[in-house]
mmCIF file of C-alpha atoms in Angstrom:
data_model
loop_
_atom_site.group_PDB
_atom_site.id
_atom_site.type_symbol
_atom_site.label_atom_id
_atom_site.label_comp_id
_atom_site.label_asym_id
_atom_site.label_seq_id
_atom_site.Cartn_x
_atom_site.Cartn_y
_atom_site.Cartn_z
ATOM 1 C CA UNK A 152 -8.000 14.492 5.090
ATOM 2 C CA UNK A 153 -8.788 18.027 5.294
ATOM 3 C CA UNK A 154 -8.595 20.767 2.492
ATOM 4 C CA UNK A 155 -5.786 21.411 0.439
ATOM 5 C CA UNK A 156 -6.386 25.032 0.163
ATOM 6 C CA UNK A 157 -8.813 27.780 0.190
ATOM 7 C CA UNK A 158 -7.769 28.968 -3.642
ATOM 8 C CA UNK A 159 -10.931 27.789 -5.995
ATOM 9 C CA UNK A 160 -8.534 27.352 -8.618
ATOM 10 C CA UNK A 161 -7.006 24.154 -6.955
ATOM 11 C CA UNK A 162 -10.195 23.146 -5.646
ATOM 12 C CA UNK A 163 -11.717 23.123 -8.341
ATOM 13 C CA UNK A 164 -8.833 21.285 -9.897
ATOM 14 C CA UNK A 165 -8.911 24.016 -12.922
ATOM 15 C CA UNK A 166 -5.116 24.215 -11.687
ATOM 16 C CA UNK A 167 -3.965 20.482 -12.151
ATOM 17 C CA UNK A 168 -6.283 19.791 -15.175
ATOM 18 C CA UNK A 169 -5.859 22.469 -17.601
ATOM 19 C CA UNK A 170 -2.672 25.002 -16.111
ATOM 20 C CA UNK A 171 0.116 24.614 -13.913
ATOM 21 C CA UNK A 172 -0.247 26.479 -10.102
ATOM 22 C CA UNK A 173 0.940 30.159 -11.584
ATOM 23 C CA UNK A 174 1.013 33.463 -9.672
ATOM 24 C CA UNK A 175 -1.690 36.218 -11.163
ATOM 25 C CA UNK A 176 -0.486 39.478 -12.034
ATOM 26 C CA UNK A 177 -3.401 40.623 -14.613
ATOM 27 C CA UNK A 178 -7.216 41.190 -13.648
ATOM 28 C CA UNK A 179 -9.460 40.128 -15.923
ATOM 29 C CA UNK A 180 -12.924 40.632 -15.302
ATOM 30 C CA UNK A 181 -15.313 38.560 -18.170
ATOM 31 C CA UNK A 182 -19.210 39.167 -17.807
ATOM 32 C CA UNK A 183 -21.156 37.535 -20.322
ATOM 33 C CA UNK A 184 -24.644 40.180 -20.364
ATOM 34 C CA UNK A 185 -25.511 41.081 -17.064
ATOM 35 C CA UNK A 186 -23.557 38.674 -14.845
ATOM 36 C CA UNK A 187 -20.305 38.626 -13.466
ATOM 37 C CA UNK A 188 -18.025 35.676 -13.884
ATOM 38 C CA UNK A 189 -16.658 34.503 -10.596
ATOM 39 C CA UNK A 190 -14.702 31.334 -9.887
ATOM 40 C CA UNK A 191 -17.017 28.210 -10.322
ATOM 41 C CA UNK A 192 -20.281 30.277 -10.848
ATOM 42 C CA UNK A 193 -23.244 29.012 -12.760
ATOM 43 C CA UNK A 194 -23.581 30.765 -16.329
ATOM 44 C CA UNK A 195 -26.605 29.065 -18.607
ATOM 45 C CA UNK A 196 -25.391 27.999 -21.851
ATOM 46 C CA UNK A 197 -28.048 30.591 -23.403
ATOM 47 C CA UNK A 198 -26.502 32.967 -21.647
ATOM 48 C CA UNK A 199 -22.977 32.502 -23.366
ATOM 49 C CA UNK A 200 -24.195 31.943 -27.294
ATOM 50 C CA UNK A 201 -22.025 35.175 -27.745
ATOM 51 C CA UNK A 202 -18.832 35.863 -26.850
ATOM 52 C CA UNK A 203 -18.154 37.751 -23.103
ATOM 53 C CA UNK A 204 -17.579 40.803 -22.564
ATOM 54 C CA UNK A 205 -13.465 40.620 -21.396
ATOM 55 C CA UNK A 206 -11.670 43.707 -19.478
ATOM 56 C CA UNK A 207 -7.862 43.223 -19.031
ATOM 57 C CA UNK A 208 -5.935 45.540 -16.199
ATOM 58 C CA UNK A 209 -1.884 45.855 -17.470
ATOM 59 C CA UNK A 210 -0.347 48.629 -19.689
ATOM 60 C CA UNK A 211 -1.037 48.837 -23.375
ATOM 61 C CA UNK A 212 2.640 47.331 -24.004
ATOM 62 C CA UNK A 213 2.039 43.877 -23.513
ATOM 63 C CA UNK A 214 -0.059 41.961 -25.696
ATOM 64 C CA UNK A 215 -2.219 38.812 -24.356
ATOM 65 C CA UNK A 216 -3.851 35.407 -25.686
ATOM 66 C CA UNK A 217 -7.170 34.269 -24.302
ATOM 67 C CA UNK A 218 -8.284 30.986 -24.188
ATOM 68 C CA UNK A 219 -11.567 29.416 -23.212
ATOM 69 C CA UNK A 220 -11.294 25.339 -22.787
ATOM 70 C CA UNK A 221 -13.855 22.853 -21.259
ATOM 71 C CA UNK A 222 -11.981 19.829 -19.545
ATOM 72 C CA UNK A 223 -14.710 18.090 -19.414
ATOM 73 C CA UNK A 224 -16.183 16.954 -22.633
ATOM 74 C CA UNK A 225 -18.308 14.880 -23.445
ATOM 75 C CA UNK A 226 -19.383 13.972 -19.684
ATOM 76 C CA UNK A 227 -16.633 14.601 -16.388
ATOM 77 C CA UNK A 228 -16.970 11.254 -15.636
ATOM 78 C CA UNK A 229 -15.682 10.616 -18.921
ATOM 79 C CA UNK A 230 -13.254 13.076 -20.449
ATOM 80 C CA UNK A 231 -12.212 11.939 -23.358
ATOM 81 C CA UNK A 232 -12.343 14.369 -25.225
ATOM 82 C CA UNK A 233 -10.795 16.496 -22.808
ATOM 83 C CA UNK A 234 -9.918 19.060 -23.570
ATOM 84 C CA UNK A 235 -12.462 20.806 -25.792
ATOM 85 C CA UNK A 236 -11.435 24.501 -27.495
ATOM 86 C CA UNK A 237 -14.119 27.076 -27.303
ATOM 87 C CA UNK A 238 -11.933 30.143 -28.652
ATOM 88 C CA UNK A 239 -8.257 31.715 -29.429
ATOM 89 C CA UNK A 240 -7.398 35.228 -29.185
ATOM 90 C CA UNK A 241 -4.046 36.276 -29.103
ATOM 91 C CA UNK A 242 -2.572 39.940 -29.272
ATOM 92 C CA UNK A 243 -4.825 41.579 -27.376
ATOM 93 C CA UNK A 244 -3.597 44.383 -26.266
ATOM 94 C CA UNK A 245 -2.791 45.209 -22.352
ATOM 95 C CA UNK A 246 -6.390 47.239 -20.604
ATOM 96 C CA UNK A 247 -7.757 46.460 -23.899
ATOM 97 C CA UNK A 248 -10.833 43.411 -24.835
ATOM 98 C CA UNK A 249 -10.500 40.953 -26.972
ATOM 99 C CA UNK A 250 -12.359 42.189 -29.742
ATOM 100 C CA UNK A 251 -8.481 44.209 -30.445
ATOM 101 C CA UNK A 252 -7.413 40.806 -30.848
ATOM 102 C CA UNK A 253 -6.888 38.254 -33.754
ATOM 103 C CA UNK A 254 -9.074 35.625 -33.314
ATOM 104 C CA UNK A 255 -7.755 32.661 -34.261
ATOM 105 C CA UNK A 256 -10.665 30.350 -33.352
ATOM 106 C CA UNK A 257 -13.813 32.022 -33.290
ATOM 107 C CA UNK A 258 -15.991 31.437 -30.578
ATOM 108 C CA UNK A 259 -18.306 28.707 -29.620
ATOM 109 C CA UNK A 260 -20.244 28.863 -26.963
ATOM 110 C CA UNK A 261 -20.933 25.975 -23.814
ATOM 111 C CA UNK A 262 -22.918 23.341 -24.991
ATOM 112 C CA UNK A 263 -22.476 20.727 -22.647
ATOM 113 C CA UNK A 264 -24.207 17.216 -23.548
ATOM 114 C CA UNK A 265 -24.253 15.186 -19.916
ATOM 115 C CA UNK A 266 -23.262 16.860 -16.794
ATOM 116 C CA UNK A 267 -21.517 19.975 -15.639
ATOM 117 C CA UNK A 268 -18.630 20.870 -17.179
ATOM 118 C CA UNK A 269 -15.985 23.573 -16.112
ATOM 119 C CA UNK A 270 -15.498 26.257 -18.520
ATOM 120 C CA UNK A 271 -12.179 28.218 -18.321
ATOM 121 C CA UNK A 272 -10.683 30.845 -19.405
ATOM 122 C CA UNK A 273 -6.504 31.576 -19.177
ATOM 123 C CA UNK A 274 -5.380 34.611 -19.829
ATOM 124 C CA UNK A 275 -1.555 34.476 -21.099
ATOM 125 C CA UNK A 276 1.131 36.918 -21.475
ATOM 126 C CA UNK A 277 2.655 37.146 -24.776
ATOM 127 C CA UNK A 278 6.494 37.839 -25.209
ATOM 128 C CA UNK A 279 6.107 39.485 -28.848
ATOM 129 C CA UNK A 280 3.516 39.897 -31.284
ATOM 130 C CA UNK A 281 2.215 35.890 -32.324
ATOM 131 C CA UNK A 282 0.310 37.693 -36.180
ATOM 132 C CA UNK A 283 -2.012 35.444 -37.520
ATOM 133 C CA UNK A 284 -1.108 31.356 -36.901
ATOM 134 C CA UNK A 285 -3.082 28.668 -38.478
ATOM 135 C CA UNK A 286 -6.216 26.819 -36.721
ATOM 136 C CA UNK A 287 -6.008 23.847 -34.521
ATOM 137 C CA UNK A 288 -6.713 20.663 -36.661
ATOM 138 C CA UNK A 289 -9.749 20.016 -34.204
ATOM 139 C CA UNK A 290 -11.296 21.463 -31.390
ATOM 140 C CA UNK A 291 -11.284 17.904 -29.260
ATOM 141 C CA UNK A 292 -8.253 16.476 -27.490
ATOM 142 C CA UNK A 293 -6.405 20.452 -26.818
ATOM 143 C CA UNK A 294 -3.851 20.627 -24.249
ATOM 144 C CA UNK A 295 -3.329 24.432 -22.805
ATOM 145 C CA UNK A 296 -0.089 23.279 -21.465
ATOM 146 C CA UNK A 297 0.758 22.660 -25.061
ATOM 147 C CA UNK A 298 -0.151 24.951 -26.631
ATOM 148 C CA UNK A 299 1.095 27.526 -24.192
ATOM 149 C CA UNK A 300 4.795 25.696 -25.363
ATOM 150 C CA UNK A 301 3.923 26.011 -28.542
ATOM 151 C CA UNK A 302 3.600 29.999 -28.834
ATOM 152 C CA UNK A 303 6.192 30.368 -26.009
ATOM 153 C CA UNK A 304 3.994 31.926 -23.715
ATOM 154 C CA UNK A 305 5.046 30.518 -20.020
ATOM 155 C CA UNK A 306 2.845 30.545 -16.999
ATOM 156 C CA UNK A 307 -0.518 31.821 -17.437
ATOM 157 C CA UNK A 308 -1.564 35.396 -15.966
ATOM 158 C CA UNK A 309 -4.859 34.974 -15.088
ATOM 159 C CA UNK A 310 -8.026 32.425 -15.260
ATOM 160 C CA UNK A 311 -11.830 32.140 -14.171
ATOM 161 C CA UNK A 312 -13.538 29.300 -14.745
ATOM 162 C CA UNK A 313 -17.316 29.177 -15.001
ATOM 163 C CA UNK A 314 -19.906 25.894 -14.779
ATOM 164 C CA UNK A 315 -22.257 24.856 -17.082
ATOM 165 C CA UNK A 316 -24.849 22.292 -17.831
ATOM 166 C CA UNK A 317 -27.378 21.663 -20.054
ATOM 167 C CA UNK A 318 -30.717 23.318 -19.462
ATOM 168 C CA UNK A 319 -33.739 21.065 -19.082
ATOM 169 C CA UNK A 320 -35.851 22.210 -22.700
ATOM 170 C CA UNK A 321 -39.354 22.805 -21.543
ATOM 171 C CA UNK A 322 -39.474 25.538 -18.313
ATOM 172 C CA UNK A 323 -39.766 23.424 -15.093
ATOM 173 C CA UNK A 324 -42.751 24.361 -13.043
ATOM 174 C CA UNK B 219 -18.576 35.176 -4.381
ATOM 175 C CA UNK B 220 -18.439 31.579 -4.585
ATOM 176 C CA UNK B 221 -17.715 30.452 -1.464
ATOM 177 C CA UNK B 222 -15.722 27.457 -1.825
ATOM 178 C CA UNK B 223 -14.623 24.625 0.459
ATOM 179 C CA UNK B 224 -13.191 21.155 0.082
ATOM 180 C CA UNK B 225 -14.209 18.517 2.170
ATOM 181 C CA UNK B 226 -12.683 15.676 0.866
ATOM 182 C CA UNK B 227 -9.606 15.288 -1.229
ATOM 183 C CA UNK B 228 -6.064 13.690 -1.663
ATOM 184 C CA UNK B 229 -3.578 15.664 -2.841
ATOM 185 C CA UNK B 230 -1.743 13.799 -5.848
ATOM 186 C CA UNK B 231 0.016 14.362 -9.051
ATOM 187 C CA UNK B 232 -1.670 11.353 -10.960
ATOM 188 C CA UNK B 233 -1.906 12.401 -15.306
ATOM 189 C CA UNK B 234 -5.451 12.478 -16.530
ATOM 190 C CA UNK B 235 -6.069 8.985 -17.741
ATOM 191 C CA UNK B 236 -8.150 8.812 -20.628
ATOM 192 C CA UNK B 237 -11.185 6.525 -19.544
ATOM 193 C CA UNK B 238 -13.004 4.945 -21.710
ATOM 194 C CA UNK B 239 -17.066 4.071 -21.193
ATOM 195 C CA UNK B 240 -18.003 2.751 -23.844
ATOM 196 C CA UNK B 241 -21.107 0.955 -22.540
ATOM 197 C CA UNK B 242 -22.831 -0.573 -25.462
ATOM 198 C CA UNK B 243 -19.845 -2.565 -26.222
ATOM 199 C CA UNK B 244 -19.174 -3.306 -22.430
ATOM 200 C CA UNK B 245 -22.466 -4.124 -22.001
ATOM 201 C CA UNK B 246 -22.097 -6.717 -25.010
ATOM 202 C CA UNK B 247 -19.240 -8.704 -23.938
ATOM 203 C CA UNK B 248 -19.872 -9.390 -20.310
ATOM 204 C CA UNK B 249 -21.426 -12.155 -19.425
ATOM 205 C CA UNK B 250 -25.606 -11.957 -18.889
ATOM 206 C CA UNK B 251 -25.557 -11.524 -14.494
ATOM 207 C CA UNK B 252 -28.578 -12.954 -13.331
ATOM 208 C CA UNK B 253 -31.301 -10.836 -11.540
ATOM 209 C CA UNK B 254 -29.866 -9.934 -8.245
ATOM 210 C CA UNK B 255 -30.963 -12.704 -5.536
ATOM 211 C CA UNK B 256 -30.448 -12.040 -1.934
ATOM 212 C CA UNK B 257 -27.674 -8.765 -2.225
ATOM 213 C CA UNK B 258 -28.074 -6.143 -0.051
ATOM 214 C CA UNK B 259 -25.859 -3.367 1.881
ATOM 215 C CA UNK B 260 -26.359 -3.398 5.874
ATOM 216 C CA UNK B 261 -26.986 -0.121 7.510
ATOM 217 C CA UNK B 262 -27.089 0.369 10.673
ATOM 218 C CA UNK B 263 -30.160 1.351 12.016
ATOM 219 C CA UNK B 264 -30.439 4.209 14.101
ATOM 220 C CA UNK B 265 -31.305 4.091 17.448
ATOM 221 C CA UNK B 266 -35.334 3.804 18.844
ATOM 222 C CA UNK B 267 -36.473 7.058 19.963
ATOM 223 C CA UNK B 268 -39.595 5.087 21.255
ATOM 224 C CA UNK B 269 -39.658 4.714 25.019
ATOM 225 C CA UNK B 270 -39.267 1.675 26.301
ATOM 226 C CA UNK B 271 -41.139 1.298 29.787
ATOM 227 C CA UNK B 272 -40.047 -1.693 32.037
ATOM 228 C CA UNK B 273 -42.561 -4.373 33.138
ATOM 229 C CA UNK B 274 -44.827 -3.491 36.471
ATOM 230 C CA UNK B 275 -43.985 -6.725 38.310
ATOM 231 C CA UNK B 276 -40.129 -5.104 38.418
ATOM 232 C CA UNK B 277 -38.896 -4.264 41.796
ATOM 233 C CA UNK B 278 -38.568 -0.168 41.056
ATOM 234 C CA UNK B 279 -42.276 0.786 41.031
ATOM 235 C CA UNK B 280 -41.620 3.871 38.576
ATOM 236 C CA UNK B 281 -41.254 3.941 35.201
ATOM 237 C CA UNK B 282 -37.453 4.075 33.659
ATOM 238 C CA UNK B 283 -36.183 5.387 30.845
ATOM 239 C CA UNK B 284 -33.020 3.562 31.473
ATOM 240 C CA UNK B 285 -34.012 0.519 29.992
ATOM 241 C CA UNK B 286 -35.677 -2.589 30.017
ATOM 242 C CA UNK B 287 -35.192 -5.139 32.006
ATOM 243 C CA UNK B 288 -33.418 -7.877 29.919
ATOM 244 C CA UNK B 289 -36.262 -10.089 29.036
ATOM 245 C CA UNK B 290 -34.519 -13.337 26.707
ATOM 246 C CA UNK B 291 -36.963 -12.151 23.218
ATOM 247 C CA UNK B 292 -36.195 -8.409 23.629
ATOM 248 C CA UNK B 293 -32.235 -8.436 23.706
ATOM 249 C CA UNK B 294 -30.895 -8.969 20.301
ATOM 250 C CA UNK B 295 -27.330 -8.869 20.229
ATOM 251 C CA UNK B 296 -25.203 -6.162 19.458
ATOM 252 C CA UNK B 297 -23.848 -6.498 16.173
ATOM 253 C CA UNK B 298 -27.833 -7.087 14.936
ATOM 254 C CA UNK B 299 -28.656 -4.679 11.889
ATOM 255 C CA UNK B 300 -30.184 -4.667 8.759
ATOM 256 C CA UNK B 301 -32.742 -3.420 7.530
ATOM 257 C CA UNK B 302 -34.568 -7.179 6.432
ATOM 258 C CA UNK B 303 -35.201 -8.028 9.867
ATOM 259 C CA UNK B 304 -38.061 -7.453 12.526
ATOM 260 C CA UNK B 305 -36.242 -6.733 15.752
ATOM 261 C CA UNK B 306 -34.826 -2.827 16.264
ATOM 262 C CA UNK B 307 -31.378 -2.611 17.391
ATOM 263 C CA UNK B 308 -30.559 -1.475 20.507
ATOM 264 C CA UNK B 309 -26.976 -0.639 21.208
ATOM 265 C CA UNK B 310 -26.790 1.374 24.964
ATOM 266 C CA UNK B 311 -29.165 -1.179 26.634
ATOM 267 C CA UNK B 312 -32.798 1.332 25.380
ATOM 268 C CA UNK B 313 -31.554 3.995 27.048
ATOM 269 C CA UNK B 314 -33.360 7.051 25.070
ATOM 270 C CA UNK B 315 -31.493 10.490 25.548
ATOM 271 C CA UNK B 316 -32.732 13.905 24.879
ATOM 272 C CA UNK B 317 -30.049 15.174 23.008
ATOM 273 C CA UNK B 318 -28.211 13.851 19.686
ATOM 274 C CA UNK B 319 -24.869 13.415 21.110
ATOM 275 C CA UNK B 320 -22.853 10.762 19.206
ATOM 276 C CA UNK B 321 -25.244 9.952 16.794
ATOM 277 C CA UNK B 322 -23.673 10.140 13.042
ATOM 278 C CA UNK B 323 -26.608 9.261 10.859
ATOM 279 C CA UNK B 324 -27.566 11.879 8.634
ATOM 280 C CA UNK B 325 -31.709 11.977 8.671
ATOM 281 C CA UNK B 326 -32.568 14.183 5.948
ATOM 282 C CA UNK B 327 -35.577 15.101 6.552
ATOM 283 C CA UNK B 328 -36.710 11.757 5.937
ATOM 284 C CA UNK B 329 -38.712 8.205 7.229
ATOM 285 C CA UNK B 330 -36.210 5.438 6.734
ATOM 286 C CA UNK B 331 -37.154 4.287 3.342
ATOM 287 C CA UNK B 332 -37.444 6.922 1.484
ATOM 288 C CA UNK B 333 -33.556 8.390 2.883
ATOM 289 C CA UNK B 334 -32.607 4.652 1.513
ATOM 290 C CA UNK B 335 -33.877 5.526 -1.720
ATOM 291 C CA UNK B 336 -32.606 9.666 -2.088
ATOM 292 C CA UNK B 337 -29.244 8.132 -1.191
ATOM 293 C CA UNK B 338 -29.339 5.502 -3.503
ATOM 294 C CA UNK B 339 -30.576 7.667 -6.165
ATOM 295 C CA UNK B 340 -28.070 9.937 -5.397
ATOM 296 C CA UNK B 341 -24.497 7.905 -5.863
ATOM 297 C CA UNK B 342 -26.585 6.655 -9.089
ATOM 298 C CA UNK B 343 -26.246 9.990 -10.740
ATOM 299 C CA UNK B 344 -23.420 10.790 -9.528
ATOM 300 C CA UNK B 345 -21.222 7.654 -10.630
ATOM 301 C CA UNK B 346 -23.481 8.569 -13.874
ATOM 302 C CA UNK B 347 -22.765 11.615 -14.645
ATOM 303 C CA UNK B 348 -19.611 12.848 -12.370
ATOM 304 C CA UNK B 349 -20.533 15.600 -11.321
ATOM 305 C CA UNK B 350 -24.002 16.918 -9.325
ATOM 306 C CA UNK B 351 -25.479 19.889 -8.061
ATOM 307 C CA UNK B 352 -27.262 18.995 -4.913
ATOM 308 C CA UNK B 353 -27.250 20.219 -1.042
ATOM 309 C CA UNK B 354 -24.504 20.169 1.110
ATOM 310 C CA UNK B 355 -26.706 18.159 3.109
ATOM 311 C CA UNK B 356 -27.088 15.667 1.120
ATOM 312 C CA UNK B 357 -23.576 15.820 -0.718
ATOM 313 C CA UNK B 358 -22.290 15.041 1.983
ATOM 314 C CA UNK B 359 -23.938 12.572 3.542
ATOM 315 C CA UNK B 360 -23.035 10.756 0.217
ATOM 316 C CA UNK B 361 -19.777 10.446 0.412
ATOM 317 C CA UNK B 362 -19.701 7.518 2.025
ATOM 318 C CA UNK B 363 -21.840 5.542 -0.204
ATOM 319 C CA UNK B 364 -20.006 6.798 -3.420
ATOM 320 C CA UNK B 365 -17.049 5.200 -1.701
ATOM 321 C CA UNK B 366 -18.826 2.250 -0.976
ATOM 322 C CA UNK B 367 -19.633 1.544 -3.922
ATOM 323 C CA UNK B 368 -15.649 2.427 -5.515
ATOM 324 C CA UNK B 369 -14.484 0.190 -3.463
ATOM 325 C CA UNK B 370 -17.071 -2.936 -4.099
ATOM 326 C CA UNK B 371 -15.972 -2.215 -7.462
ATOM 327 C CA UNK B 372 -12.115 -2.504 -6.866
ATOM 328 C CA UNK B 373 -12.233 -5.800 -5.621
ATOM 329 C CA UNK B 374 -14.191 -6.622 -8.493
ATOM 330 C CA UNK B 375 -15.456 -10.314 -7.496
ATOM 331 C CA UNK B 376 -18.866 -11.732 -8.285
ATOM 332 C CA UNK B 377 -20.266 -11.343 -5.049
ATOM 333 C CA UNK B 378 -19.520 -7.347 -4.246
ATOM 334 C CA UNK B 379 -20.830 -6.886 -8.215
ATOM 335 C CA UNK B 380 -24.208 -8.608 -7.308
ATOM 336 C CA UNK B 381 -23.789 -5.972 -3.826
ATOM 337 C CA UNK B 382 -23.377 -3.398 -6.076
ATOM 338 C CA UNK B 383 -26.243 -4.013 -8.744
ATOM 339 C CA UNK B 384 -28.366 -3.933 -5.030
ATOM 340 C CA UNK B 385 -27.604 -0.510 -4.347
ATOM 341 C CA UNK B 386 -27.499 0.883 -7.287
ATOM 342 C CA UNK B 387 -30.096 1.440 -9.622
ATOM 343 C CA UNK B 388 -28.675 1.293 -13.333
ATOM 344 C CA UNK B 389 -26.969 -1.650 -13.746
ATOM 345 C CA UNK B 390 -24.979 -0.144 -16.658
ATOM 346 C CA UNK B 391 -23.390 2.384 -14.497
ATOM 347 C CA UNK B 392 -22.310 -1.136 -12.061
ATOM 348 C CA UNK B 393 -20.953 -2.705 -15.048
ATOM 349 C CA UNK B 394 -19.015 0.226 -16.052
ATOM 350 C CA UNK B 395 -18.022 1.454 -12.951
ATOM 351 C CA UNK B 396 -16.395 -2.688 -12.466
ATOM 352 C CA UNK B 397 -14.972 -2.514 -16.174
ATOM 353 C CA UNK B 398 -12.861 0.981 -14.999
ATOM 354 C CA UNK B 399 -12.351 2.080 -11.685
ATOM 355 C CA UNK B 400 -9.106 -0.166 -12.089
ATOM 356 C CA UNK B 401 -7.039 2.800 -14.359
ATOM 357 C CA UNK B 402 -8.864 5.444 -12.906
ATOM 358 C CA UNK B 403 -8.493 4.557 -8.743
ATOM 359 C CA UNK B 404 -5.753 1.850 -8.869
ATOM 360 C CA UNK B 405 -3.415 3.693 -6.852
ATOM 361 C CA UNK B 406 -5.789 5.903 -4.453
ATOM 362 C CA UNK B 407 -6.624 4.739 -1.134
ATOM 363 C CA UNK B 408 -10.252 6.233 0.002
ATOM 364 C CA UNK B 409 -11.675 10.142 -1.163
ATOM 365 C CA UNK B 410 -12.831 9.201 -4.011
ATOM 366 C CA UNK B 411 -15.306 12.625 -4.224
ATOM 367 C CA UNK B 412 -14.599 16.206 -3.583
ATOM 368 C CA UNK B 413 -17.282 18.509 -2.330
ATOM 369 C CA UNK B 414 -17.088 22.392 -3.207
ATOM 370 C CA UNK B 415 -19.380 24.841 -2.012
ATOM 371 C CA UNK B 416 -21.187 27.117 -4.143
ATOM 372 C CA UNK B 417 -23.561 29.846 -4.287
ATOM 373 C CA UNK B 418 -27.037 28.763 -1.977
ATOM 374 C CA UNK B 419 -30.067 28.049 -3.843
ATOM 375 C CA UNK B 420 -32.488 31.011 -4.376
ATOM 376 C CA UNK B 421 -35.406 29.735 -4.031
ATOM 377 C CA UNK B 422 -35.003 28.312 -0.627
ATOM 378 C CA UNK B 423 -31.615 29.616 0.288
ATOM 379 C CA UNK B 424 -30.360 26.096 0.926
ATOM 380 C CA UNK B 425 -26.647 25.211 0.893
ATOM 381 C CA UNK B 426 -25.521 24.048 -2.346
ATOM 382 C CA UNK B 427 -22.435 21.972 -3.192
ATOM 383 C CA UNK B 428 -21.156 20.204 -6.124
ATOM 384 C CA UNK B 429 -19.597 16.585 -5.465
ATOM 385 C CA UNK B 430 -17.778 15.040 -8.159
ATOM 386 C CA UNK B 431 -15.507 11.775 -8.359
ATOM 387 C CA UNK B 432 -12.193 12.878 -7.923
#
């Protein structure tokens, strides 16, 4: 009954809840302002109202798709709205950032009402340009695996996740 | 860099079930539960740390560490545990050691009443929110009680429900737990929580951890 794996994505059940086991091939670094996002770190919602700075490695010929989703909506003990999709950007050229891609679904920041939510940024490699795709009809009950199979994206190439919880209104003394 | 490790997990591929905890409809549909009477969970008391000096009329001239002369009043049976009795539990014949060998009950730097209250509060919050962030010592201390609560809920009888109501501070949580635990943990045998270690707290560098329901 001991540690299954030390990989933080497996430990945090990101692999399993949102994506399947994959081999990371592209480096992705995400910054919310000055804070660098590592797996499982804490980000306050007030720091994440604007989209993060994401830098990718990889060569310019490949196009990538970035998806940000929350599998713990509305509460981790009762995720009836799993997953809540926050951001979809397609056609990002390798080695650049999502501003060069096409934003299918505009970014909304984390707003966890109850409990501590995981927010997962998944990067897929596209086989070809996708262009404009219609937005998903609603942000709830999103399924990353289904989306990837619909867009013919295969397994992810990079994933990072962070935790966030509702901030208390008044500053704690 | 976040330092992560898993303390208790079972590896399985069960599909994510959408568990619906509609508390208000649940509350209205359930029969009213009469107020809890004598429901209490039993905890093993930690071994006494006070010295017992043997009677002067005994054969040895020196007071000895190892023991009480077995007086009938002072010898409770060995399986005698519980908070609602005035006797202390003496499992080892009244021997007091200087070391902690084999003592597994976490004290959490608190007297027994506060410790029980802390554990009850933390398990209530974990069952309510699904994932909480607390210190590593507390997280590993409440694992046992969260598993106990889920086991009570799996049984589902009225007696177990009253026992759970005596431990958890909010009764809506107990009713919601009893309603949805079958579909959520029906096949899983034990190990209903997972601990993920994380960065230390800034104010006092306390090692922190997330504990979540599996």
